[in-house]
XYZ file of C-alpha atoms in Angstrom:
738
model
C 78.810 162.349 22.353
C 79.887 165.144 24.704
C 77.239 166.740 26.836
C 77.606 170.504 27.687
C 77.134 171.432 31.284
C 74.119 173.683 32.031
C 76.471 175.963 33.877
C 78.918 176.330 31.027
C 79.421 179.709 29.368
C 77.248 178.619 26.413
C 74.270 178.062 28.657
C 73.857 180.706 31.402
C 71.863 179.356 34.341
C 69.014 181.822 33.944
C 68.289 180.793 30.319
C 68.256 177.017 30.711
C 64.839 175.466 30.646
C 63.734 172.558 32.831
C 63.520 170.280 29.819
C 67.067 171.137 28.832
C 68.171 170.447 32.361
C 66.467 167.075 32.412
C 67.834 165.786 29.100
C 71.473 165.323 30.124
C 70.387 163.698 33.385
C 68.194 161.189 31.580
C 70.846 160.383 28.968
C 73.777 160.124 31.420
C 73.062 156.589 32.697
C 72.772 155.247 29.155
C 75.970 156.988 28.074
C 77.846 155.803 31.137
C 76.595 152.266 30.600
C 77.775 152.293 26.980
C 81.154 153.613 28.033
C 81.511 150.958 30.699
C 80.563 148.215 28.196
C 83.084 149.487 25.688
C 85.795 149.652 28.300
C 84.960 146.183 29.508
C 85.077 144.853 25.937
C 88.465 146.434 25.371
C 89.781 144.966 28.580
C 88.451 141.529 27.679
C 90.015 141.743 24.237
C 93.358 142.912 25.655
C 93.264 140.142 28.255
C 92.489 137.533 25.603
C 95.401 138.705 23.446
C 97.693 138.800 26.475
C 96.740 135.263 27.399
C 97.537 133.931 23.952
C 100.790 135.834 23.876
C 101.762 134.239 27.186
C 100.806 130.819 25.854
C 103.469 131.158 23.134
C 105.979 133.496 24.785
C 106.828 131.422 27.873
C 107.565 128.134 26.007
C 109.452 130.125 23.361
C 111.765 131.722 25.911
C 112.256 128.628 28.065
C 113.023 126.187 25.248
C 115.140 128.680 23.282
C 117.273 129.478 26.332
C 117.792 125.839 27.226
C 118.652 124.578 23.750
C 120.697 127.611 22.778
C 122.509 127.851 26.084
C 123.506 124.205 26.364
C 124.520 123.908 22.726
C 126.593 127.105 22.835
C 128.431 125.884 25.920
C 129.027 122.245 25.062
C 128.655 121.500 21.359
C 132.417 121.684 20.593
C 134.565 121.571 23.749
C 138.000 123.017 23.105
C 140.669 123.664 25.763
C 141.076 127.326 26.726
C 143.770 128.411 29.228
C 143.593 125.095 30.998
C 145.932 125.299 34.022
C 148.755 122.761 33.851
C 151.702 122.319 36.204
C 155.121 121.053 35.065
C 157.724 119.736 37.460
C 161.308 118.671 36.773
C 164.879 119.899 36.669
C 164.966 123.612 35.805
C 165.968 123.560 32.152
C 164.054 120.384 31.297
C 160.839 121.686 32.856
C 161.233 125.066 31.189
C 161.789 123.475 27.763
C 158.793 121.209 28.153
C 156.599 124.086 29.300
C 157.711 126.232 26.384
C 157.088 123.442 23.856
C 153.667 122.755 25.382
C 152.607 126.391 25.158
C 153.971 126.915 21.682
C 152.135 123.864 20.343
C 148.761 125.405 21.252
C 149.099 128.801 22.975
C 145.390 129.234 23.671
C 144.850 125.759 25.100
C 146.997 125.783 28.222
C 148.265 128.019 30.939
C 151.462 126.427 32.219
C 153.189 127.003 35.540
C 156.517 125.414 36.427
C 156.830 124.110 40.006
C 159.766 122.921 42.022
C 158.933 119.269 42.631
C 156.655 116.379 41.809
C 155.150 116.738 45.293
C 154.166 120.306 44.543
C 152.643 119.262 41.238
C 150.639 116.473 42.901
C 149.338 118.832 45.578
C 148.208 121.393 43.022
C 146.189 118.679 41.275
C 144.626 117.526 44.531
C 143.841 121.139 45.489
C 142.230 121.534 42.037
C 144.313 124.638 41.359
C 145.462 122.951 38.108
C 143.609 120.532 35.847
C 146.612 118.237 35.537
C 150.336 118.070 35.955
C 153.397 116.337 34.500
C 156.560 115.431 36.363
C 159.739 114.898 34.286
C 162.532 112.680 35.600
C 165.038 110.042 34.371
C 163.889 110.010 30.745
C 160.241 109.550 31.675
C 157.205 111.593 32.492
C 154.431 110.926 35.004
C 151.076 112.448 34.163
C 148.967 113.360 37.200
C 145.164 113.824 36.990
C 142.269 113.636 39.390
C 139.297 111.762 37.966
C 137.098 112.855 40.837
C 137.651 116.482 39.773
C 136.039 115.642 36.450
C 136.278 112.592 34.222
C 136.115 114.660 31.027
C 138.758 117.027 32.377
C 141.167 114.099 32.947
C 140.628 112.939 29.366
C 141.275 116.417 28.034
C 144.464 116.807 30.053
C 145.731 113.402 28.799
C 144.938 114.368 25.218
C 146.890 117.587 25.609
C 149.959 116.283 27.431
C 150.518 112.764 26.135
C 151.440 113.738 22.543
C 153.943 116.256 23.833
C 155.540 113.756 26.197
C 155.863 111.146 23.439
C 157.159 113.731 20.946
C 160.118 114.401 23.271
C 160.966 110.707 23.404
C 159.879 110.253 27.013
C 158.123 107.207 28.405
C 154.705 108.035 29.765
C 153.104 106.865 32.971
C 149.680 108.048 34.133
C 148.540 108.303 37.754
C 145.050 109.197 38.890
C 145.542 110.862 42.249
C 141.839 110.893 43.105
C 139.992 108.232 41.098
C 136.217 108.077 41.017
C 134.764 105.287 43.185
C 133.281 102.194 41.626
C 129.815 103.202 42.856
C 129.917 106.350 40.677
C 132.453 105.603 37.964
C 131.206 108.331 35.615
C 131.013 111.023 38.278
C 127.359 111.722 37.496
C 126.088 111.463 41.066
C 127.132 114.959 42.115
C 125.929 116.464 38.826
C 122.411 115.093 39.219
C 122.322 115.915 42.892
C 123.222 119.517 42.161
C 120.715 119.806 39.329
C 117.961 118.426 41.619
C 118.863 120.890 44.389
C 118.783 123.859 41.972
C 115.440 122.720 40.636
C 113.988 122.336 44.127
C 115.193 125.780 45.104
C 113.782 127.896 42.288
C 110.903 126.020 40.669
C 108.276 126.116 43.526
C 108.173 129.906 43.869
C 106.500 130.683 40.546
C 103.792 128.141 41.274
C 103.315 129.467 44.830
C 103.042 133.008 43.532
C 100.243 132.030 41.145
C 98.384 129.684 43.497
C 99.055 130.694 47.105
C 100.829 134.104 47.261
C 100.116 134.379 51.019
C 102.967 131.915 51.572
C 105.478 134.441 50.209
C 105.142 136.781 53.195
C 108.669 137.103 54.458
C 107.982 135.953 58.035
C 106.073 132.948 56.764
C 108.270 132.092 53.807
C 111.693 131.919 55.549
C 110.750 129.136 58.035
C 108.845 127.329 55.276
C 111.932 127.497 53.074
C 114.119 126.154 55.844
C 111.761 123.197 56.300
C 111.504 122.636 52.547
C 115.287 122.663 52.243
C 115.543 120.040 54.974
C 112.970 117.863 53.255
C 114.698 118.069 49.855
C 118.109 117.429 51.449
C 116.750 114.297 53.126
C 115.115 113.091 49.896
C 118.232 113.672 47.769
C 120.488 111.957 50.283
C 118.115 109.023 50.696
C 117.868 108.382 46.959
C 121.580 108.741 46.109
C 122.803 107.216 49.362
C 120.921 104.302 50.972
C 118.719 103.524 47.944
C 121.227 103.699 45.049
C 124.608 103.677 46.816
C 125.975 106.428 44.619
C 127.108 108.420 47.670
C 128.623 106.651 50.620
C 129.538 108.232 53.925
C 129.834 111.891 54.886
C 126.154 111.935 55.723
C 126.067 115.067 57.932
C 128.198 117.110 55.500
C 126.162 116.033 52.473
C 122.863 116.824 54.209
C 124.189 120.207 55.342
C 125.390 121.231 51.852
C 122.136 120.088 50.288
C 120.104 122.053 52.840
C 122.216 125.218 52.341
C 121.993 124.982 48.544
C 118.186 124.814 48.495
C 117.861 127.527 51.125
C 120.238 129.852 49.291
C 118.640 129.316 45.875
C 115.158 129.760 47.387
C 116.265 133.016 49.049
C 117.644 134.402 45.788
C 114.501 133.347 43.933
C 112.325 135.063 46.557
C 114.055 138.337 45.828
C 113.780 137.827 42.081
C 110.088 137.077 42.505
C 109.625 140.333 44.454
C 111.048 142.417 41.599
C 110.025 140.362 38.565
C 106.878 138.508 39.565
C 106.034 135.451 37.469
C 108.896 136.287 35.071
C 111.392 135.463 37.834
C 111.158 131.807 36.803
C 112.907 132.693 33.528
C 115.734 134.485 35.287
C 116.110 131.585 37.710
C 116.163 129.093 34.892
C 118.790 131.174 33.066
C 121.148 131.560 36.016
C 120.694 128.167 37.653
C 120.149 125.788 34.720
C 121.052 127.312 31.348
C 124.250 128.965 32.575
C 124.641 127.286 35.944
C 124.752 123.606 34.949
C 127.497 124.055 32.255
C 129.416 126.435 34.563
C 129.258 123.906 37.402
C 132.302 122.053 36.016
C 130.474 118.784 36.707
C 129.535 117.464 33.276
C 132.374 119.046 31.359
C 135.406 121.125 32.269
C 134.765 124.853 32.243
C 138.173 125.228 30.662
C 136.792 123.602 27.472
C 133.879 126.059 27.184
C 133.724 129.729 26.080
C 135.580 132.171 28.326
C 132.448 133.299 30.135
C 132.016 130.004 31.977
C 135.164 130.022 34.167
C 133.935 133.423 35.420
C 130.456 132.084 36.112
C 131.994 129.154 37.892
C 133.314 131.449 40.619
C 129.908 132.669 41.851
C 126.894 130.753 40.530
C 125.217 128.481 43.077
C 125.294 125.321 40.950
C 129.096 125.484 40.821
C 129.312 126.346 44.519
C 127.092 123.391 45.430
C 128.771 120.886 43.108
C 132.315 121.782 44.088
C 131.406 121.673 47.808
C 129.933 118.181 47.431
C 132.926 117.091 45.386
C 135.316 118.412 48.038
C 133.581 116.572 50.845
C 133.095 113.276 49.043
C 136.432 112.933 47.252
C 138.987 115.404 48.669
C 138.471 115.248 52.443
C 136.659 118.583 52.464
C 139.585 120.549 51.008
C 138.197 123.486 49.016
C 134.622 123.224 50.279
C 134.836 126.528 52.170
C 134.777 128.796 49.108
C 131.668 127.142 47.674
C 129.844 127.276 51.011
C 130.770 130.929 51.400
C 129.187 131.704 48.004
C 125.930 130.042 49.147
C 125.899 131.798 52.512
C 126.559 135.211 50.986
C 123.879 134.632 48.355
C 121.282 133.629 50.966
C 122.034 136.457 53.409
C 122.298 139.151 50.762
C 119.032 138.051 49.093
C 117.086 137.970 52.357
C 118.403 141.421 53.381
C 117.544 142.835 49.985
C 114.078 141.354 50.202
C 113.549 142.910 53.619
C 114.759 146.263 52.377
C 112.526 146.146 49.296
C 109.524 145.163 51.433
C 110.139 148.089 53.777
C 110.473 150.524 50.872
C 107.260 149.347 49.296
C 105.436 149.451 52.581
C 106.502 153.052 53.069
C 105.462 154.053 49.552
C 102.158 152.158 49.405
C 101.016 151.200 52.898
C 97.622 150.017 51.610
C 98.813 148.190 48.498
C 96.651 145.195 47.507
C 98.194 141.731 47.724
C 98.872 139.793 44.511
C 95.817 138.187 42.981
C 95.576 134.413 42.823
C 96.085 133.532 39.150
C 95.678 129.750 39.329
C 92.887 128.130 41.292
C 94.552 124.723 41.511
C 97.327 122.600 40.014
C 95.087 119.664 39.202
C 92.878 121.469 36.706
C 89.778 121.521 38.875
C 88.168 123.965 41.318
C 90.171 125.449 44.153
C 90.514 122.914 46.993
C 88.322 123.585 50.018
C 91.184 122.939 52.415
C 94.335 125.034 52.479
C 96.163 121.954 53.747
C 95.313 119.992 50.626
C 96.324 122.985 48.456
C 99.672 123.315 50.169
C 100.350 119.569 50.047
C 99.754 119.668 46.291
C 102.160 122.590 45.961
C 104.843 120.629 47.734
C 104.177 117.333 45.972
C 104.744 118.841 42.530
C 108.455 119.761 42.897
C 109.072 116.891 45.293
C 107.972 114.406 42.694
C 110.070 116.119 40.007
C 113.223 115.788 42.130
C 112.531 112.166 43.059
C 111.821 111.105 39.501
C 114.869 112.864 38.002
C 117.252 111.213 40.483
C 115.757 107.770 40.421
C 115.174 107.538 36.658
C 118.003 109.471 35.059
C 120.754 108.948 37.598
C 119.577 105.378 38.149
C 120.009 104.699 34.450
C 123.466 106.237 33.960
C 125.537 106.228 37.130
C 127.238 102.906 36.370
C 128.042 102.994 32.633
C 129.341 99.471 32.066
C 128.998 97.678 28.706
C 126.155 95.163 28.780
C 125.838 92.898 25.727
C 127.137 95.641 23.416
C 127.074 94.181 19.888
C 130.518 93.861 18.307
C 131.413 92.041 15.084
C 134.591 89.943 14.907
C 136.322 89.233 11.590
C 139.144 86.772 11.151
C 141.192 85.403 8.298
C 139.081 82.290 8.678
C 135.795 81.540 10.424
C 137.654 79.220 12.794
C 140.070 81.959 13.845
C 137.201 84.353 14.487
C 135.251 81.755 16.526
C 138.286 80.997 18.692
C 138.780 84.699 19.302
C 135.121 85.103 20.254
C 135.326 82.221 22.715
C 138.416 83.667 24.367
C 136.989 87.170 24.576
C 133.687 85.894 25.959
C 135.543 84.021 28.699
C 137.472 87.168 29.764
C 134.686 89.727 29.236
C 131.585 87.797 30.066
C 128.402 89.865 29.679
C 130.147 92.986 28.388
C 129.845 92.337 24.646
C 127.629 90.301 22.380
C 130.266 89.128 19.931
C 129.279 87.879 16.495
C 131.435 86.345 13.785
C 131.132 88.174 10.454
C 132.484 86.844 7.177
C 134.266 89.881 5.812
C 135.606 93.246 6.821
C 133.308 94.984 4.321
C 130.220 93.307 5.773
C 131.353 94.285 9.288
C 131.963 97.858 8.147
C 128.421 98.022 6.713
C 126.931 96.721 9.966
C 128.796 99.332 11.949
C 127.702 102.057 9.533
C 124.003 101.099 9.743
C 124.242 100.874 13.571
C 123.498 97.143 13.750
C 126.871 96.753 15.453
C 128.519 99.185 17.798
C 131.960 98.243 16.483
C 133.892 95.612 14.534
C 137.187 93.983 15.573
C 139.352 92.813 12.678
C 141.836 90.192 13.810
C 145.396 90.413 12.435
C 145.997 88.455 9.262
C 148.644 88.000 6.622
C 147.112 90.816 4.556
C 146.646 93.097 7.543
C 149.013 92.185 10.389
C 147.697 94.893 12.692
C 144.400 94.389 14.623
C 141.881 97.030 13.630
C 138.813 98.372 15.387
C 136.083 99.874 13.228
C 133.839 102.373 15.091
C 131.055 104.798 14.394
C 131.535 108.047 16.323
C 128.384 109.682 14.951
C 126.290 106.768 16.266
C 127.375 107.523 19.835
C 130.663 108.788 21.199
C 130.310 106.937 24.539
C 130.115 103.557 22.759
C 133.108 104.417 20.652
C 135.160 105.405 23.674
C 134.410 102.251 25.660
C 135.092 99.804 22.811
C 138.280 101.615 21.896
C 139.531 101.417 25.481
C 138.646 97.750 25.927
C 139.992 96.508 22.599
C 143.180 98.558 22.956
C 143.784 96.560 26.140
C 143.010 93.334 24.254
C 145.563 94.204 21.561
C 148.111 95.285 24.169
C 147.750 91.844 25.705
C 149.019 90.382 22.462
C 151.904 92.896 22.274
C 150.275 94.614 19.273
C 149.114 98.207 18.759
C 145.467 98.686 17.840
C 144.643 100.522 14.593
C 141.285 102.336 14.472
C 138.948 103.286 11.679
C 135.911 105.583 12.079
C 133.195 105.129 9.436
C 131.299 108.308 10.479
C 133.401 110.823 12.439
C 131.625 113.731 14.042
C 132.214 117.181 12.538
C 134.224 119.841 14.376
C 131.057 121.845 15.070
C 129.531 118.911 17.020
C 132.564 117.053 18.291
C 130.693 115.487 21.211
C 127.470 114.629 19.342
C 125.419 116.920 21.574
C 123.432 118.526 18.749
C 121.263 115.417 18.370
C 120.321 115.344 22.052
C 119.659 119.043 22.561
C 117.753 119.509 19.326
C 115.581 116.502 20.193
C 115.056 117.895 23.681
C 113.942 121.175 22.121
C 111.350 119.400 20.001
C 109.978 117.389 22.906
C 109.935 120.327 25.324
C 108.278 122.607 22.813
C 105.508 120.066 22.456
C 104.603 119.582 26.086
C 105.300 123.190 27.211
C 102.771 124.692 24.787
C 100.021 122.592 26.360
C 101.077 123.004 30.006
C 101.368 126.790 29.679
C 98.425 127.174 27.336
C 95.926 125.311 29.517
C 96.621 127.770 32.363
C 97.386 130.991 30.509
C 94.796 130.635 27.763
C 92.129 128.008 28.701
C 89.998 129.196 25.792
C 92.486 127.416 23.500
C 91.757 123.950 24.938
C 88.931 122.778 22.569
C 90.446 120.814 19.708
C 88.968 123.008 17.022
C 91.170 125.828 18.384
C 94.009 123.785 19.821
C 94.924 121.825 16.685
C 95.561 124.833 14.383
C 97.339 126.768 17.181
C 99.661 123.866 17.983
C 100.245 123.151 14.281
C 101.304 126.744 13.681
C 103.510 126.668 16.754
C 105.113 123.370 15.651
C 105.885 124.671 12.162
C 107.296 127.972 13.353
C 109.260 126.807 16.338
C 110.805 123.861 14.561
C 112.281 126.320 12.091
C 113.535 128.544 14.879
C 115.277 125.663 16.656
C 117.112 124.925 13.442
C 118.152 128.590 13.308
C 119.533 128.310 16.869
C 121.475 125.102 16.188
C 122.818 126.118 12.772
C 122.941 129.895 12.392
C 123.467 131.054 15.984
C 125.560 128.213 17.424
C 126.979 126.330 14.414
C 126.440 122.880 15.924
C 124.847 121.603 12.690
C 125.338 122.437 9.055
C 122.343 122.593 6.740
C 119.678 119.850 6.392
C 116.984 122.471 7.012
C 114.035 120.881 5.213
C 114.153 117.362 6.747
C 114.962 118.667 10.259
C 112.195 121.262 10.033
C 109.622 118.735 8.821
C 110.453 116.014 11.361
C 110.690 118.615 14.109
C 107.256 120.025 13.334
C 105.749 116.520 13.489
C 107.539 115.764 16.782
C 106.376 119.025 18.423
C 102.773 118.528 17.336
C 102.638 114.899 18.370
C 104.137 115.574 21.845
C 101.603 118.389 22.320
C 98.749 115.972 21.647
C 100.242 113.432 24.037
C 100.439 116.066 26.770
C 96.860 117.147 26.053
C 95.634 113.691 27.136
C 97.015 114.132 30.662
C 95.999 117.803 30.728
C 92.384 116.788 30.300
C 92.560 114.743 33.492
C 94.966 116.501 35.912
C 95.645 119.991 34.577
C 99.096 121.411 35.300
C 100.063 118.238 37.172
C 100.132 116.624 33.737
C 103.762 117.708 33.559
C 104.721 115.001 36.055
C 103.802 111.902 34.005
C 104.640 113.671 30.765
C 108.147 114.761 31.767
C 108.751 111.326 33.377
C 107.963 109.514 30.131
C 109.382 111.988 27.624
C 112.428 113.305 29.435
C 113.455 111.369 32.550
C 113.060 108.032 30.779
C 113.466 109.376 27.291
C 116.911 110.963 27.681
C 118.601 107.778 28.956
C 116.739 105.738 26.360
C 117.737 108.189 23.622
C 121.292 106.936 23.359
C 122.721 110.428 22.852
C 123.980 111.143 26.365
C 125.117 107.534 26.865
C 124.957 104.336 24.863
C 121.887 102.222 25.659
C 124.264 99.269 25.909
C 125.847 100.873 28.993
C 122.517 101.188 30.836
C 120.092 98.659 32.362
C 118.461 96.414 29.766
C 115.025 98.032 29.983
C 116.345 101.072 28.166
C 116.998 99.021 25.023
C 113.307 98.263 24.877
C 112.402 101.865 25.631
C 114.774 102.995 22.858
C 112.489 101.342 20.344
C 109.199 102.814 21.568
C 109.659 106.197 23.281
C 109.423 109.517 21.383
C 112.739 110.954 22.590
C 114.833 108.103 21.096
C 112.823 108.408 17.895
C 113.604 112.124 17.735
C 117.339 111.578 18.503
C 117.718 108.813 15.922
C 115.835 110.774 13.310
C 118.153 113.769 13.777
C 121.223 111.516 13.804
C 120.086 109.805 10.626
C 119.470 113.103 8.861
C 122.735 114.753 9.924
C 125.164 111.890 9.509
C 123.666 108.935 7.627
C 121.723 110.363 4.724
C 118.305 109.930 6.334
C 118.517 106.116 6.207
C 116.138 105.408 9.119
C 114.037 108.589 9.278
C 110.848 106.848 8.136
C 110.895 104.327 10.965
C 111.392 106.932 13.667
C 108.914 109.362 12.103
C 106.312 106.577 12.235
C 106.985 106.134 15.972
C 106.284 109.858 16.559
C 103.143 109.802 14.401
C 101.761 106.768 16.309
C 102.223 108.597 19.607
C 100.604 111.727 18.227
C 97.790 109.993 16.355
C 96.719 107.785 19.257
C 96.866 110.727 21.602
C 94.724 112.870 19.320
C 92.054 110.168 19.132
C 92.098 109.848 22.934
C 91.601 113.573 23.354
C 88.677 113.479 20.895
C 87.049 110.709 22.932
C 87.652 112.443 26.235
C 86.278 115.721 24.894
C 83.159 113.950 23.596
C 82.506 112.549 27.082
C 83.514 115.710 28.979
C 84.100 118.936 27.037
C 87.175 120.853 28.230
C 86.665 123.869 30.432
C 87.528 127.057 28.556
C 87.656 129.471 31.471
C 89.878 129.562 34.498
C 88.351 128.270 37.697
C 87.494 131.174 40.013
C 89.593 131.274 43.164
C 86.496 131.336 45.362
C 84.795 128.504 43.499
C 85.150 126.025 46.375
C 81.950 125.744 48.414
C 82.154 126.375 52.137
C 82.568 123.532 54.543
C 79.656 122.900 56.940
C 81.316 124.911 59.690
C 82.817 127.433 57.297
C 86.273 126.394 58.445
C 87.905 126.389 55.021
C 86.524 129.813 54.094
C 87.628 131.149 57.450
C 91.110 129.857 56.926
C 91.367 131.391 53.462
C 89.909 134.660 54.638
C 92.370 134.786 57.507
C 95.230 134.157 55.144
C 94.131 136.970 52.853
C 93.687 139.351 55.760
C 97.158 138.491 56.974
C 98.579 139.306 53.593
C 96.705 142.594 53.437
C 98.261 143.623 56.740
C 101.711 143.284 55.193
C 101.185 144.172 51.518
C 104.677 145.261 50.796
C 106.017 141.814 51.707
C 104.630 140.615 48.375
């Protein structure tokens, strides 16, 4: 109700009675109180809605970007303008180059050079992906395995058929082979990923928990020290501990330090302009786009045309190529990558300083950012700033250490270990003799088993009991034949094909191959199973990790279960849309993938809730260690479990990630033959976790409100409070720096 002022035109001062004057004054406090209550209620409602929106929005964006970005880049690698050098006599080289380009114009970009030495140097300088030198009725194919194992394979697949089609004998020479201590070239890839993670991830947590650390004059020296700590950790794990990297200690430490410092500097600027949302931009540039564009896991010339451009300026590519140059090419080419990192760091720091000065001029008394998260461990704010800062550092430090030790430790030496292979002969005696001879020459690599017939062996390969089957030559079939199953795992197929081709060559016979389940063109590397499974698992644990902080009111099971169930049903469908409609990595199978995905997401959320009840946001450490860092190697999608340490064969049978991978694989390629078994694994994890949460909540009901930032009681001497107060005052003196 609107009150009319006694001095308004409707009420001249000389006609207003005392009673009329008193009425508005007596009613004003009540009216003001009602208005304040209504405004407070509206703010509380808006905040509640905003918190629930954040609970779903952040996991939605993070998981969608990761799954969609990685699948779009790597689901069907096809050569695009791959640079190739051709050397030889003028007319012969020109004819070969013309034939190569005409056979697949979009695949290669050919340059003719004057000599074999020029071609070799271009390969070593990584200006071309491969080269061929023509002379005396033969051709020598030059590659550099250290510049990318997948790139060498692609070059060979492009050039070898053309060489053979022209009646030339083919020789292959690897000018820079990968060392035995990192035969797959994964060391640099995991090092680079760890450095990117350490550079961008801490800032969003610091902004929410301890924003006073982001003052420019405090942050820069802290970042320099943090970069040194991460560089030392990464070098220690991959060097002295695992032996993946040998030598070049000072150069490796320097590159690692510069990478973390540069990424942290860029992320500081992004945090200034985007606040908490900067983590999404960092994740997009450094991980979603940066890892594929790094040229470390797969050649950028086999990805969409955007990625060679990104390769020229993103920090992941600059870091990876600099490390590669130092470790394998005597430092040649490292300068350009280091220059990218230096320019990024300097430009970001200067931009941050300029932005701080501008804000200081516009709002000299601006308030510092509010603390949004009292602690990482789910309890009250620590009394000591030292303990709070140690926790902040421990979180990303542990992530880096676990990723390197678990994932790289599992996959950096991919050698067959007891890989099951069936052997079929014309008679059982022939097969047994062959098994004895193969065992003697390849001890420990394969677990060879005699099978009675080719059809039985084919069935065992199809149902994934055997990785492959080797059919010995016979009167009916004089050519040795290898039966493989590409859809069951391309890495296993590649290794058995390579080994048994050598076995057949030793008997002066050419190996015939048969694939019982070839991968479709839309998923030629089998990546859809891994990334879709990763999406399910991440969607499960992210909804709990984000929700417990953003919307603590959702934590009681009576609210959490329906919220997570709705999220699981909806997001499982959206992941299918990404993989099928947007990317084209899969084709159909909506209903089974949607149903299994919803179960997987829900069950992983319940598993995460167990740890959330005890350690809050720090729950992500044990959860991601079990579900991702151990789960991905054990999943058998990135690499065959028979090419990893034996423990991963056991983990393959019990962990949720392998269950998700195998369920997807079974649905897509094998008619759903083993879905029930793997669905049961997921349900057991989710069911047991749900019961544990119910028990925990009965003993100690979950907190449904955020801990206040001043909830920690003062120490006897007031030292902790004094420290925090001093920090806040320091921030207030330089508000624009935040």
